[in-house]
């Protein structure tokens, strides 16, 4: 009996010795997403250490913070939990916004991956993750960033939840990686590439769309009704992104000068000439007046580097509408748009392709111009003024006189949407 009591005492003493006095359980990581019956709220994470953009998701931030999860299906079973889990994190530092995601896939060998070209239409038909940002939280306008599992990237802007421009390009980066049970992605979006209101502790709109193409499943962070089609621009149905402290206004100034020269010889001309010189120069300036207002200035504009239009055959009585690809006209292009996207049968109050191009498609020299676009509070402003030179038609048969184009659009938001 005595030996038994001594043995028990030894066991109790040994057990107590491994628990220091005053010890507590490790803290539970804070929630990154909260859900209610009618809203989803995501908390942005302030980074305390640099994030290496490699797609591996091996930094401490991914283990110290709970992921954003709980994606729901839009197709094929609306409202049901996603069959493949998605874990995401939204992070930021003094210069960039980051999105990391771990996309689980039970049959990763069946993933559809066939394109890596920038802005390609095929990227939408791949295994991909799309992030939609409503930086002004107006539930109407925003930015879209898409990455497929191969690292192919696509970005767009949209206005009024429908008028989108894929010809818009900005500075951002993304890296992807594969693991046995799926794929991972990390996106880096500089705050300088976005437009937003000044101030700290901001709330933005956010949604994430993952497509599991091999099983034709479309899932969303904030539920998206199937009645909206793909719903990719329906940011009014998105989540609230809180806890952001973007940097204050900086001197965001871009200057793009150009100079060209050449020598021309034409023996068939009358009179013939040899080594006739030509030269030209000009510049474009972009200046961020505020985080919401951007001014653009162009002098002696040259569009020689613009991508060519795709040839089309028109067998109808309606004019063809080629997309605007000239960089000067692209930023906030949708601010000048009224009504649904342009089609051959729409009444279009303003179409920027009519500036600097004749009805025959030949270029008309632009002396210069200025644009002011953006938002102030609940008001949106779009102002454009362009001046063109005289156009001499081939054969000097006729001349189009110089012209000035001025466009002003003011919009005001009422109610919630």
Coordinates of C-alpha atoms in Angstrom, one line a residue:
X1 CA 0.0 0.0 0.0
X2 CA 2.8 2.4 0.8
X3 CA 4.6 1.7 -2.5
X4 CA 1.4 2.4 -4.3
X5 CA 1.0 5.8 -2.7
X6 CA 4.6 6.7 -3.4
X7 CA 4.2 5.8 -7.0
X8 CA 1.1 7.9 -7.4
X9 CA 2.9 10.9 -5.8
X10 CA 5.8 10.5 -8.3
X11 CA 3.4 10.5 -11.2
X12 CA 1.6 13.6 -10.0
X13 CA 4.8 15.5 -9.5
X14 CA 6.1 14.5 -12.9
X15 CA 2.8 15.7 -14.6
X16 CA 2.8 19.0 -12.8
X17 CA 6.4 19.8 -13.8
X18 CA 5.7 20.1 -17.5
X19 CA 3.1 22.9 -17.1
X20 CA 4.8 26.2 -16.1
X21 CA 2.9 28.4 -13.6
X22 CA 0.6 30.9 -15.3
X23 CA 0.8 29.2 -18.7
X24 CA -2.0 29.9 -21.2
X25 CA -3.3 28.3 -24.4
X26 CA -1.9 29.8 -27.6
X27 CA -4.0 32.6 -29.0
X28 CA -6.6 31.8 -31.6
X29 CA -5.9 33.5 -34.9
X30 CA -8.5 36.2 -35.7
X31 CA -11.2 35.5 -38.2
X32 CA -10.6 36.8 -41.7
X33 CA -14.2 36.5 -42.8
X34 CA -17.6 36.8 -41.1
X35 CA -21.0 36.0 -42.7
X36 CA -24.5 37.1 -41.9
X37 CA -27.8 36.4 -43.6
X38 CA -27.3 39.3 -46.1
X39 CA -23.6 40.3 -46.1
X40 CA -20.1 39.0 -46.1
X41 CA -17.2 40.9 -44.4
X42 CA -13.5 40.3 -45.1
X43 CA -10.7 41.6 -42.9
X44 CA -7.5 42.8 -44.6
X45 CA -4.3 41.7 -42.9
X46 CA -1.5 44.3 -42.3
X47 CA 1.8 42.6 -43.2
X48 CA 4.6 42.9 -40.7
X49 CA 7.2 41.1 -42.8
X50 CA 8.0 41.3 -46.6
X51 CA 6.0 38.9 -48.8
X52 CA 8.0 37.0 -51.4
X53 CA 5.8 36.7 -54.5
X54 CA 6.4 33.1 -55.6
X55 CA 3.0 31.4 -55.3
X56 CA 4.2 29.0 -52.6
X57 CA 2.2 30.4 -49.6
X58 CA 4.9 29.4 -47.1
X59 CA 5.2 32.7 -45.2
X60 CA 4.0 32.9 -41.5
X61 CA 1.1 35.1 -42.4
X62 CA -0.7 32.2 -43.9
X63 CA -0.5 30.1 -40.7
X64 CA -1.0 33.0 -38.2
X65 CA -4.3 34.2 -39.8
X66 CA -7.4 32.2 -40.6
X67 CA -8.2 32.0 -44.3
X68 CA -11.2 33.4 -46.2
X69 CA -13.2 30.4 -47.1
X70 CA -16.8 29.2 -47.4
X71 CA -17.2 29.7 -51.2
X72 CA -20.6 28.8 -52.6
X73 CA -21.7 27.5 -56.0
X74 CA -23.4 29.6 -58.6
X75 CA -23.3 26.8 -61.1
X76 CA -24.3 24.0 -61.3
X77 CA -26.1 23.9 -57.9
X78 CA -26.9 27.5 -56.9
X79 CA -26.3 28.3 -53.3
X80 CA -24.7 24.9 -52.4
X81 CA -21.2 24.8 -50.8
X82 CA -18.3 24.5 -53.3
X83 CA -17.3 20.9 -54.0
X84 CA -13.6 22.0 -54.0
X85 CA -12.4 24.1 -51.1
X86 CA -10.8 27.5 -51.7
X87 CA -8.8 29.4 -49.0
X88 CA -7.8 33.0 -49.6
X89 CA -6.0 35.8 -47.7
X90 CA -6.2 39.5 -48.4
X91 CA -3.1 41.4 -47.2
X92 CA -1.4 44.8 -47.7
X93 CA 1.7 46.8 -46.8
X94 CA 2.6 50.4 -47.4
X95 CA 2.8 50.0 -51.2
X96 CA 0.8 47.0 -52.4
X97 CA -2.4 44.9 -52.0
X98 CA -1.8 41.2 -52.0
X99 CA -4.2 38.3 -52.5
X100 CA -3.0 34.7 -51.8
X101 CA -5.2 31.7 -52.4
X102 CA -4.9 27.9 -52.0
X103 CA -7.2 26.2 -54.5
X104 CA -7.8 22.5 -53.6
X105 CA -8.7 20.1 -56.4
X106 CA -9.5 16.4 -55.8
X107 CA -8.5 15.5 -59.4
X108 CA -5.9 18.0 -60.2
X109 CA -4.7 15.9 -63.2
X110 CA -8.0 16.8 -65.0
X111 CA -7.5 20.6 -64.7
X112 CA -8.2 22.5 -68.0
X113 CA -5.0 24.6 -68.7
X114 CA -4.3 25.6 -72.3
X115 CA -3.3 29.3 -72.4
X116 CA -1.0 31.7 -70.8
X117 CA -1.3 34.7 -73.2
X118 CA -2.0 38.1 -71.5
X119 CA -5.7 39.2 -71.8
X120 CA -6.6 36.1 -73.9
X121 CA -10.3 35.1 -74.1
X122 CA -9.2 31.5 -73.4
X123 CA -8.1 32.3 -69.9
X124 CA -11.7 32.5 -68.9
X125 CA -12.2 28.9 -70.0
X126 CA -9.3 27.7 -67.7
X127 CA -9.0 26.8 -64.1
X128 CA -8.8 30.3 -62.7
X129 CA -9.3 32.7 -59.8
X130 CA -10.8 36.2 -60.4
X131 CA -10.6 39.1 -57.9
X132 CA -13.0 42.0 -58.3
X133 CA -12.3 45.3 -56.4
X134 CA -14.7 48.2 -55.8
X135 CA -12.2 50.7 -54.4
X136 CA -14.7 53.5 -54.0
X137 CA -17.3 51.2 -52.5
X138 CA -20.0 52.7 -54.7
X139 CA -21.3 49.2 -55.7
X140 CA -21.1 50.1 -59.4
X141 CA -17.6 50.5 -60.7
X142 CA -14.4 48.5 -60.2
X143 CA -11.3 46.6 -61.3
X144 CA -11.0 43.0 -62.2
X145 CA -7.8 40.8 -62.0
X146 CA -7.8 37.2 -63.3
X147 CA -5.1 34.6 -63.0
X148 CA -5.3 31.0 -64.3
X149 CA -3.3 28.1 -62.8
X150 CA -0.5 28.5 -65.4
X151 CA 0.0 32.1 -64.4
X152 CA -1.8 33.7 -67.3
X153 CA -3.1 37.2 -66.4
X154 CA -6.0 39.4 -67.4
X155 CA -7.2 42.7 -66.1
X156 CA -10.2 44.9 -66.8
X157 CA -12.1 48.0 -65.6
X158 CA -15.9 48.2 -65.6
X159 CA -18.5 51.0 -65.0
X160 CA -22.1 50.6 -64.0
X161 CA -21.6 46.9 -63.5
X162 CA -21.6 46.3 -67.3
X163 CA -19.4 48.6 -69.4
X164 CA -16.0 46.9 -69.3
X165 CA -12.7 47.6 -71.0
X166 CA -10.1 44.8 -71.4
X167 CA -7.8 47.2 -73.3
X168 CA -7.0 48.9 -70.0
X169 CA -3.6 47.7 -68.7
X170 CA -1.9 48.5 -65.4
X171 CA 1.1 47.4 -63.4
X172 CA 0.6 44.2 -61.3
X173 CA 2.0 40.8 -60.9
X174 CA 1.0 37.2 -60.0
X175 CA 2.8 33.9 -59.5
X176 CA 1.3 30.4 -59.3
X177 CA 2.5 27.0 -58.0
X178 CA 1.1 23.4 -58.0
X179 CA 0.8 20.9 -55.1
X180 CA -0.5 17.4 -54.9
X181 CA -4.0 18.5 -54.1
X182 CA -4.5 21.6 -56.3
X183 CA -2.7 24.9 -57.1
X184 CA -1.8 28.2 -55.3
X185 CA -1.6 31.8 -56.4
X186 CA -0.3 35.1 -55.1
X187 CA -1.2 38.5 -56.6
X188 CA 0.5 41.8 -56.0
X189 CA -1.4 44.9 -57.0
X190 CA 0.4 48.3 -56.3
X191 CA -1.9 50.9 -54.8
X192 CA -0.5 53.3 -57.4
X193 CA -2.3 51.1 -60.0
X194 CA -5.7 51.8 -58.4
X195 CA -7.9 54.8 -57.8
X196 CA -9.6 55.3 -54.4
X197 CA -10.7 57.8 -51.8
X198 CA -8.2 59.4 -49.4
X199 CA -8.2 58.4 -45.7
X200 CA -7.4 55.5 -43.4
X201 CA -9.5 52.6 -42.3
X202 CA -11.2 52.3 -45.6
X203 CA -13.9 49.9 -46.7
X204 CA -13.8 48.5 -50.3
X205 CA -16.0 46.1 -52.1
X206 CA -14.6 42.7 -52.9
X207 CA -15.6 39.4 -54.5
X208 CA -13.7 36.4 -55.7
X209 CA -14.8 34.0 -58.4
X210 CA -13.1 30.6 -58.8
X211 CA -13.9 28.4 -61.9
X212 CA -13.2 24.7 -61.7
X213 CA -13.5 24.2 -65.4
X214 CA -13.1 20.4 -65.6
X215 CA -16.4 20.0 -63.7
X216 CA -18.0 23.2 -65.0
X217 CA -18.3 24.6 -61.5
X218 CA -18.4 28.4 -60.8
X219 CA -18.0 29.4 -57.1
X220 CA -18.1 32.8 -55.3
X221 CA -16.8 34.2 -52.0
X222 CA -20.0 36.3 -51.7
X223 CA -22.9 34.3 -53.2
X224 CA -23.9 35.3 -56.8
X225 CA -27.4 34.5 -58.0
X226 CA -27.5 32.4 -61.2
X227 CA -30.0 34.8 -62.7
X228 CA -27.1 37.3 -63.2
X229 CA -25.4 35.1 -65.7
X230 CA -21.7 35.0 -65.0
X231 CA -22.2 38.0 -62.7
X232 CA -18.5 38.9 -62.8
X233 CA -19.2 42.6 -62.8
X234 CA -22.0 42.5 -60.2
X235 CA -19.9 44.1 -57.5
X236 CA -23.1 45.2 -55.7
X237 CA -23.4 41.6 -54.6
X238 CA -19.9 41.5 -53.3
X239 CA -18.4 41.4 -49.8
X240 CA -17.1 44.3 -47.7
X241 CA -13.4 44.5 -47.4
X242 CA -12.5 46.3 -44.1
X243 CA -9.3 47.3 -42.3
X244 CA -7.4 48.8 -45.3
X245 CA -5.0 51.6 -44.7
X246 CA -3.8 52.5 -48.2
X247 CA -1.1 55.1 -48.6
X248 CA -2.0 58.8 -48.9
X249 CA -1.8 60.8 -52.1
X250 CA 1.7 60.8 -53.6
X251 CA 3.0 62.7 -56.6
X252 CA 1.9 60.1 -59.2
X253 CA 3.4 61.6 -62.3
X254 CA 4.1 59.8 -65.6
X255 CA 5.8 61.4 -68.6
X256 CA 6.2 59.5 -72.0
X257 CA 8.1 61.5 -74.6
X258 CA 8.8 60.3 -78.1
X259 CA 10.9 61.4 -81.1
X260 CA 11.0 60.0 -84.6
X261 CA 12.9 60.8 -87.7
X262 CA 13.3 59.4 -91.2
X263 CA 14.6 59.8 -94.7
X264 CA 12.5 59.2 -97.8
X265 CA 13.4 58.7 -101.5
X266 CA 10.8 58.5 -104.2
X267 CA 12.1 58.2 -107.8
X268 CA 8.5 58.0 -109.2
X269 CA 7.4 61.3 -107.8
X270 CA 7.2 64.3 -110.0
X271 CA 9.6 65.9 -109.4
X272 CA 11.6 62.9 -108.0
X273 CA 13.3 63.5 -104.6
X274 CA 16.0 61.8 -102.6
X275 CA 16.8 61.6 -98.9
X276 CA 14.0 64.0 -97.9
X277 CA 14.1 64.3 -94.1
X278 CA 11.2 64.2 -91.7
X279 CA 11.0 64.5 -87.9
X280 CA 8.5 64.7 -85.2
X281 CA 8.3 64.8 -81.4
X282 CA 5.7 64.9 -78.7
X283 CA 4.8 63.6 -75.2
X284 CA 2.0 62.3 -73.0
X285 CA 1.7 63.2 -69.3
X286 CA -0.5 61.5 -66.6
X287 CA -0.8 63.2 -63.2
X288 CA -2.8 62.0 -60.2
X289 CA -4.5 65.1 -58.9
X290 CA -6.0 63.0 -56.1
X291 CA -6.5 59.3 -55.6
X292 CA -9.8 59.7 -57.3
X293 CA -9.0 62.3 -60.1
X294 CA -6.5 61.8 -62.9
X295 CA -5.4 64.3 -65.4
X296 CA -4.0 63.3 -68.8
X297 CA -2.3 65.7 -71.3
X298 CA -1.1 64.9 -74.8
X299 CA 0.9 67.1 -77.2
X300 CA 1.5 66.2 -80.9
X301 CA 0.1 62.8 -80.2
X302 CA 1.6 59.7 -81.9
X303 CA -0.3 56.4 -81.9
X304 CA 2.2 54.4 -83.9
X305 CA 2.6 51.8 -81.2
X306 CA -1.2 51.1 -80.9
X307 CA -2.3 47.5 -81.6
X308 CA -3.9 47.1 -85.0
X309 CA -7.7 46.4 -85.3
X310 CA -8.8 42.9 -86.4
X311 CA -10.2 42.9 -89.9
X312 CA -14.0 42.5 -90.2
X313 CA -16.3 42.1 -93.1
X314 CA -19.5 44.2 -92.7
X315 CA -22.5 42.9 -94.6
X316 CA -25.1 44.9 -92.7
X317 CA -26.3 48.5 -93.0
X318 CA -24.9 49.4 -89.5
X319 CA -21.4 50.8 -88.9
X320 CA -18.8 48.6 -87.2
X321 CA -17.6 49.6 -83.8
X322 CA -13.9 48.8 -83.3
X323 CA -12.7 48.9 -79.7
X324 CA -10.7 51.8 -78.5
X325 CA -7.0 50.8 -78.0
X326 CA -5.2 54.1 -77.8
X327 CA -3.8 54.4 -74.3
X328 CA -4.6 58.1 -73.9
X329 CA -8.4 57.3 -74.2
X330 CA -8.4 54.1 -72.1
X331 CA -8.2 55.1 -68.4
X332 CA -11.7 55.6 -67.0
X333 CA -13.1 55.1 -70.5
X334 CA -16.4 53.9 -69.1
X335 CA -16.9 57.3 -67.4
X336 CA -17.9 58.7 -70.9
X337 CA -20.3 55.8 -71.6
X338 CA -24.0 56.1 -71.3
X339 CA -26.3 53.1 -71.5
X340 CA -25.5 49.5 -72.3
X341 CA -22.3 48.4 -74.0
X342 CA -21.9 49.5 -77.6
X343 CA -23.5 47.4 -80.3
X344 CA -24.2 48.0 -84.0
X345 CA -27.8 49.1 -83.2
X346 CA -27.3 51.4 -80.2
X347 CA -27.5 55.1 -80.2
X348 CA -24.1 56.2 -79.0
X349 CA -23.8 59.8 -77.8
X350 CA -20.0 59.6 -77.8
X351 CA -17.5 57.2 -79.4
X352 CA -13.9 58.2 -79.0
X353 CA -12.7 56.4 -82.1
X354 CA -14.2 59.3 -84.2
X355 CA -11.4 61.5 -82.8
X356 CA -8.1 61.4 -84.8
X357 CA -9.5 59.0 -87.5
X358 CA -11.4 59.9 -90.7
X359 CA -14.4 58.1 -92.0
X360 CA -12.1 56.2 -94.4
X361 CA -9.9 55.0 -91.5
X362 CA -6.9 57.2 -92.2
X363 CA -5.3 59.0 -89.3
X364 CA -5.9 62.7 -88.7
X365 CA -3.0 64.5 -86.8
X366 CA -3.9 65.5 -83.3
X367 CA -2.3 68.8 -82.1
X368 CA -3.0 68.0 -78.4
X369 CA -5.6 67.4 -75.8
X370 CA -6.5 67.0 -72.1
X371 CA -8.7 64.7 -70.0
X372 CA -9.9 64.9 -66.5
X373 CA -11.6 61.7 -65.1
X374 CA -12.5 60.3 -61.8
X375 CA -14.6 60.6 -58.7
X376 CA -15.1 63.0 -55.8
X377 CA -17.3 61.6 -53.2
X378 CA -20.5 60.4 -54.8
X379 CA -19.9 62.4 -58.0
X380 CA -18.2 61.3 -61.1
X381 CA -16.6 63.6 -63.6
X382 CA -15.4 63.0 -67.2
X383 CA -14.0 65.9 -69.2
X384 CA -12.2 65.7 -72.6
X385 CA -10.9 68.3 -75.0
X386 CA -9.0 67.4 -78.2
X387 CA -7.8 69.6 -81.1
X388 CA -7.0 68.1 -84.6
X389 CA -5.1 69.5 -87.6
X390 CA -6.4 69.9 -91.1
X391 CA -6.7 66.6 -93.0
X392 CA -5.6 66.6 -96.7
X393 CA -7.3 63.6 -98.4
X394 CA -5.3 61.5 -100.9
X395 CA -4.9 63.3 -104.2
X396 CA -5.6 66.6 -102.6
X397 CA -9.2 66.2 -103.7
X398 CA -10.6 67.8 -100.6
X399 CA -9.5 68.9 -97.1
X400 CA -11.2 68.5 -93.8
X401 CA -10.7 71.6 -91.6
X402 CA -9.2 71.4 -88.2
X403 CA -11.7 70.5 -85.5
X404 CA -12.1 70.7 -81.7
X405 CA -13.9 68.0 -79.7
X406 CA -15.2 68.7 -76.2
X407 CA -17.1 66.3 -74.1
X408 CA -18.3 66.7 -70.5
X409 CA -20.2 64.2 -68.4
X410 CA -21.2 64.6 -64.8
X411 CA -22.8 61.8 -62.8
X412 CA -24.2 61.7 -59.3
X413 CA -25.1 58.6 -57.3
X414 CA -28.3 58.4 -55.5
X415 CA -29.5 55.8 -52.9
X416 CA -27.5 52.6 -52.5
X417 CA -27.2 51.7 -56.1

